[in-house]
Amino acid sequence: MHIILFGPPGAGKGTQADNLVKDLNIIKISTGDLLRTEIEKGSNLGSEIKEIIDKGQLVPNNIISNLIKLKLKSQNYRKRIIFDGYPRNILQAKDLDDQLLKNKQNISLVISLHVNEKVVIKRILGRQVCSKCGLTFNEFSNLSTKNNHNCDKFFLKKRSDDNEKTIKKRFVVYNQETFPILNYYRKQNLLHEIDGMKEIGSIYKEIRAIIRPIEGWLYIAYSYK
Ligand code: AMP
């Protein structure tokens, strides 16, 4: 019953996944967040990862595969994950299928957010992430306010890879390595495509409508965990 939220950098995957986590019995796995947690630990692996992320490249598949394996082992994640920013190339997509099959699980839906690259670059430059609770805001389009955020503004930070040079490289990598995965899921009839340029609330409504047929299953998966 897992869901993949797919799209280029800045498409709004993290924001939409956070909304779903608030409203449904699902858990978000963002490989970007897992990698940043590893960087914060200050390990050798963390500094290797930071160098790659700051260049806008993809972190090697074996590192990602190990992170995912650890999560899939946990009963808590059984059959109710929303993947954000993963898989990012065809080998990762096949590795995920293999790992899920071993655990008698599967992907139910892939939701792809389509956005215009120029607009999204501006969006990314305005992105602010709360270093305390992890929520994402935007100084141009989705301000942190008392109504949507409990932490102090002091905790809002820019990501080190959210600069113009790295963003451009991330888009090249997305077009070459990540975008082709869409066909892999299209052939399996799992793909739902959405206009990601609309307002956050109306995109969320569309996502909820797509997920609705499996919402009941998410609750069942949760109660039998
Ligand atoms: P994100 O937080 O999803 O924007 O990811 C930030 C950066 O982390 C990416 O630009 C990549 O360098 C790295 N990254 C995140 N997820 C993956 C993944 N599944 N495979 C490889 N690298 C990743």
Short mmCIF file of C-alpha atoms and ligand atoms in Angstrom, two decimals:
data_model
loop_
_atom_site.label_atom_id
_atom_site.label_comp_id
_atom_site.label_asym_id
_atom_site.label_seq_id
_atom_site.Cartn_x
_atom_site.Cartn_y
_atom_site.Cartn_z
CA MET A 1 0.00 0.00 0.00
CA HIS A 2 2.95 2.32 -0.43
CA ILE A 3 2.81 5.58 -2.40
CA ILE A 4 5.57 7.36 -4.33
CA LEU A 5 5.45 11.13 -4.68
CA PHE A 6 7.45 11.92 -7.77
CA GLY A 7 8.71 15.16 -9.34
CA PRO A 8 11.74 17.40 -9.94
CA PRO A 9 13.49 19.37 -7.18
CA GLY A 10 11.15 22.01 -5.76
CA ALA A 11 7.96 20.40 -7.14
CA GLY A 12 6.41 20.47 -3.64
CA LYS A 13 6.77 16.76 -2.85
CA GLY A 14 7.93 17.38 0.73
CA THR A 15 5.14 19.86 1.49
CA GLN A 16 2.43 17.57 0.10
CA ALA A 17 3.89 14.51 1.86
CA ASP A 18 3.90 16.42 5.18
CA ASN A 19 0.21 17.29 4.66
CA LEU A 20 -0.65 13.64 4.01
CA VAL A 21 1.24 12.53 7.12
CA LYS A 22 -0.81 15.01 9.17
CA ASP A 23 -4.14 13.68 7.82
CA LEU A 24 -3.60 9.95 7.19
CA ASN A 25 -2.00 6.98 8.86
CA ILE A 26 1.11 7.09 6.74
CA ILE A 27 4.78 7.71 7.34
CA LYS A 28 7.05 9.76 5.10
CA ILE A 29 10.40 8.47 3.96
CA SER A 30 12.46 11.21 2.35
CA THR A 31 15.89 9.93 1.33
CA GLY A 32 17.05 13.57 1.27
CA ASP A 33 16.08 13.91 4.96
CA LEU A 34 17.76 10.58 5.82
CA LEU A 35 20.95 11.75 4.11
CA ARG A 36 20.87 15.12 5.91
CA THR A 37 20.46 13.26 9.23
CA GLU A 38 23.59 11.27 8.38
CA ILE A 39 25.43 14.56 7.62
CA GLU A 40 24.36 16.02 10.99
CA LYS A 41 25.95 13.04 12.77
CA GLY A 42 29.31 14.37 11.57
CA SER A 43 30.48 10.88 10.45
CA ASN A 44 32.96 10.27 7.60
CA LEU A 45 30.07 8.93 5.55
CA GLY A 46 28.18 12.15 6.34
CA SER A 47 30.92 14.39 4.97
CA GLU A 48 31.18 12.22 1.83
CA ILE A 49 27.42 12.59 1.35
CA LYS A 50 27.49 16.37 1.90
CA GLU A 51 30.12 16.81 -0.80
CA ILE A 52 27.95 14.89 -3.29
CA ILE A 53 24.72 16.73 -2.35
CA ASP A 54 26.39 20.14 -2.59
CA LYS A 55 27.49 19.26 -6.13
CA GLY A 56 23.89 18.40 -7.06
CA GLN A 57 24.76 14.79 -7.86
CA LEU A 58 23.05 11.58 -6.77
CA VAL A 59 24.38 9.74 -3.73
CA PRO A 60 25.51 6.18 -4.72
CA ASN A 61 22.75 3.57 -4.92
CA ASN A 62 24.30 1.24 -2.31
CA ILE A 63 24.12 3.95 0.37
CA ILE A 64 20.48 4.67 -0.49
CA SER A 65 19.60 0.97 -0.64
CA ASN A 66 21.01 0.39 2.87
CA LEU A 67 19.03 3.33 4.29
CA ILE A 68 15.81 2.03 2.72
CA LYS A 69 16.45 -1.56 3.86
CA LEU A 70 16.68 -0.39 7.48
CA LYS A 71 13.33 1.39 7.22
CA LEU A 72 11.52 -1.48 5.47
CA LYS A 73 12.63 -3.86 8.21
CA SER A 74 10.65 -1.88 10.77
CA GLN A 75 7.09 -3.10 11.43
CA ASN A 76 6.07 0.50 11.99
CA TYR A 77 6.58 1.27 8.29
CA ARG A 78 4.70 -1.77 7.04
CA LYS A 79 2.41 -1.02 4.07
CA ARG A 80 1.97 2.70 4.75
CA ILE A 81 4.92 4.67 3.43
CA ILE A 82 4.86 7.78 1.31
CA PHE A 83 8.22 7.98 -0.49
CA ASP A 84 9.46 11.52 -1.17
CA GLY A 85 12.46 11.88 -3.47
CA TYR A 86 12.96 8.14 -3.88
CA PRO A 87 13.51 6.26 -6.18
CA ARG A 88 15.72 8.60 -8.21
CA ASN A 89 16.94 6.26 -10.95
CA ILE A 90 15.81 3.03 -12.56
CA LEU A 91 18.15 0.84 -10.46
CA GLN A 92 16.66 2.30 -7.27
CA ALA A 93 13.13 1.68 -8.60
CA LYS A 94 13.96 -1.99 -9.29
CA ASP A 95 15.76 -2.37 -5.95
CA LEU A 96 12.67 -1.00 -4.18
CA ASP A 97 10.43 -3.50 -6.00
CA ASP A 98 12.77 -6.37 -4.99
CA GLN A 99 12.87 -5.28 -1.36
CA LEU A 100 9.09 -4.88 -1.16
CA LEU A 101 8.46 -8.22 -2.86
CA LYS A 102 10.64 -9.97 -0.27
CA ASN A 103 8.40 -8.46 2.42
CA LYS A 104 5.15 -9.24 0.54
CA GLN A 105 4.45 -5.55 -0.01
CA ASN A 106 4.04 -3.38 -3.09
CA ILE A 107 3.67 0.12 -4.51
CA SER A 108 0.01 1.08 -4.96
CA LEU A 109 0.30 4.51 -6.55
CA VAL A 110 2.85 6.84 -8.07
CA ILE A 111 1.82 10.50 -8.11
CA SER A 112 3.90 12.74 -10.33
CA LEU A 113 3.90 16.55 -9.92
CA HIS A 114 4.65 18.39 -13.18
CA VAL A 115 6.19 21.85 -12.85
CA ASN A 116 7.86 24.50 -14.96
CA GLU A 117 11.62 24.53 -14.34
CA LYS A 118 12.05 28.34 -14.30
CA VAL A 119 9.28 28.88 -11.75
CA VAL A 120 10.55 26.06 -9.61
CA ILE A 121 14.07 27.48 -9.46
CA LYS A 122 12.61 30.66 -7.94
CA ARG A 123 10.59 28.51 -5.52
CA ILE A 124 13.69 26.61 -4.40
CA LEU A 125 15.61 29.85 -3.82
CA GLY A 126 12.86 30.90 -1.38
CA ARG A 127 12.72 27.55 0.44
CA GLN A 128 13.12 27.54 4.21
CA VAL A 129 13.28 24.37 6.30
CA CYS A 130 12.61 24.33 10.03
CA SER A 131 15.65 22.74 11.67
CA LYS A 132 13.52 21.87 14.72
CA CYS A 133 10.38 20.19 13.29
CA GLY A 134 11.47 19.56 9.67
CA LEU A 135 8.52 21.38 8.03
CA THR A 136 9.20 23.26 4.78
CA PHE A 137 8.08 26.84 4.05
CA ASN A 138 8.74 29.43 1.36
CA GLU A 139 9.51 33.12 1.76
CA PHE A 140 7.68 33.90 -1.54
CA SER A 141 4.72 31.53 -1.59
CA ASN A 142 4.20 29.67 1.71
CA LEU A 143 5.28 31.79 4.66
CA SER A 144 5.76 30.27 8.11
CA THR A 145 3.08 31.80 10.35
CA LYS A 146 1.68 31.19 13.84
CA ASN A 147 -1.22 29.31 12.20
CA ASN A 148 0.84 26.76 10.32
CA HIS A 149 4.02 26.47 12.40
CA ASN A 150 4.68 26.11 16.14
CA CYS A 151 8.45 26.69 16.18
CA ASP A 152 10.32 30.00 16.43
CA LYS A 153 11.37 31.67 13.12
CA PHE A 154 14.96 31.39 14.39
CA PHE A 155 14.88 27.70 13.35
CA LEU A 156 14.11 28.45 9.68
CA LYS A 157 17.20 27.64 7.60
CA LYS A 158 18.24 27.53 3.93
CA ARG A 159 19.59 24.25 2.57
CA SER A 160 23.22 24.37 1.42
CA ASP A 161 22.24 22.85 -1.96
CA ASP A 162 19.51 25.46 -2.59
CA ASN A 163 21.76 27.82 -4.58
CA GLU A 164 21.42 28.57 -8.30
CA LYS A 165 24.48 26.60 -9.47
CA THR A 166 23.58 23.40 -7.59
CA ILE A 167 19.89 23.67 -8.52
CA LYS A 168 20.75 23.76 -12.25
CA LYS A 169 22.89 20.64 -11.85
CA ARG A 170 20.09 18.92 -9.90
CA PHE A 171 17.73 19.56 -12.81
CA VAL A 172 20.18 18.05 -15.32
CA VAL A 173 20.47 14.95 -13.12
CA TYR A 174 16.68 14.81 -12.73
CA ASN A 175 16.08 14.95 -16.50
CA GLN A 176 18.76 12.35 -17.28
CA GLU A 177 18.34 9.84 -14.47
CA THR A 178 15.07 10.37 -12.61
CA PHE A 179 12.52 11.41 -15.24
CA PRO A 180 12.88 8.13 -17.24
CA ILE A 181 11.50 6.18 -14.24
CA LEU A 182 8.04 7.57 -15.05
CA ASN A 183 7.78 5.16 -17.97
CA TYR A 184 8.64 2.25 -15.69
CA TYR A 185 5.60 3.07 -13.51
CA ARG A 186 3.39 4.09 -16.46
CA LYS A 187 3.81 0.60 -17.94
CA GLN A 188 2.63 -0.89 -14.63
CA ASN A 189 -0.48 1.38 -14.64
CA LEU A 190 0.57 2.94 -11.34
CA LEU A 191 1.15 6.48 -12.58
CA HIS A 192 -1.08 9.51 -11.85
CA GLU A 193 0.07 12.88 -13.22
CA ILE A 194 -0.84 16.22 -11.65
CA ASP A 195 -0.21 19.87 -12.55
CA GLY A 196 2.17 20.90 -9.77
CA MET A 197 1.99 24.60 -10.67
CA LYS A 198 -1.39 25.08 -8.99
CA GLU A 199 -1.90 26.41 -5.49
CA ILE A 200 -0.75 24.04 -2.67
CA GLY A 201 -4.30 23.43 -1.37
CA SER A 202 -5.79 22.49 -4.72
CA ILE A 203 -2.88 20.14 -5.52
CA TYR A 204 -3.46 18.52 -2.13
CA LYS A 205 -7.16 18.00 -2.95
CA GLU A 206 -6.21 16.25 -6.20
CA ILE A 207 -3.72 14.04 -4.38
CA ARG A 208 -6.32 13.09 -1.77
CA ALA A 209 -8.80 12.19 -4.52
CA ILE A 210 -6.22 9.87 -6.11
CA ILE A 211 -5.40 8.25 -2.77
CA ARG A 212 -9.04 7.91 -1.62
CA PRO A 213 -9.60 4.37 -3.02
CA ILE A 214 -6.75 3.01 -0.86
CA GLU A 215 -7.26 5.16 2.26
CA GLY A 216 -9.23 2.40 4.00
CA TRP A 217 -6.34 0.01 3.40
CA LEU A 218 -3.92 2.44 5.01
CA TYR A 219 -5.98 2.29 8.20
CA ILE A 220 -6.11 -1.52 8.09
CA ALA A 221 -2.34 -1.73 7.52
CA TYR A 222 -1.89 0.55 10.51
CA SER A 223 -4.14 -1.33 12.92
CA TYR A 224 -2.53 -4.70 12.09
CA LYS A 225 1.06 -3.47 12.30
P1 AMP B 1 16.00 16.18 -1.68
O1 AMP B 1 15.95 16.49 -0.23
O2 AMP B 1 15.07 15.08 -2.08
O3 AMP B 1 15.87 17.41 -2.55
O4 AMP B 1 17.47 15.61 -1.96
C1 AMP B 1 18.62 16.41 -1.77
C2 AMP B 1 19.83 15.72 -2.36
O5 AMP B 1 20.06 14.47 -1.68
C3 AMP B 1 19.71 15.33 -3.84
O6 AMP B 1 20.03 16.41 -4.70
C4 AMP B 1 20.73 14.20 -3.93
O7 AMP B 1 22.05 14.69 -3.93
C5 AMP B 1 20.52 13.48 -2.59
N1 AMP B 1 19.48 12.43 -2.69
C6 AMP B 1 18.24 12.44 -2.11
N2 AMP B 1 17.56 11.33 -2.39
C7 AMP B 1 18.38 10.57 -3.18
C8 AMP B 1 18.24 9.31 -3.81
N3 AMP B 1 17.12 8.59 -3.71
N4 AMP B 1 19.30 8.86 -4.54
C9 AMP B 1 20.43 9.56 -4.63
N5 AMP B 1 20.64 10.76 -4.07
C10 AMP B 1 19.62 11.28 -3.35
#
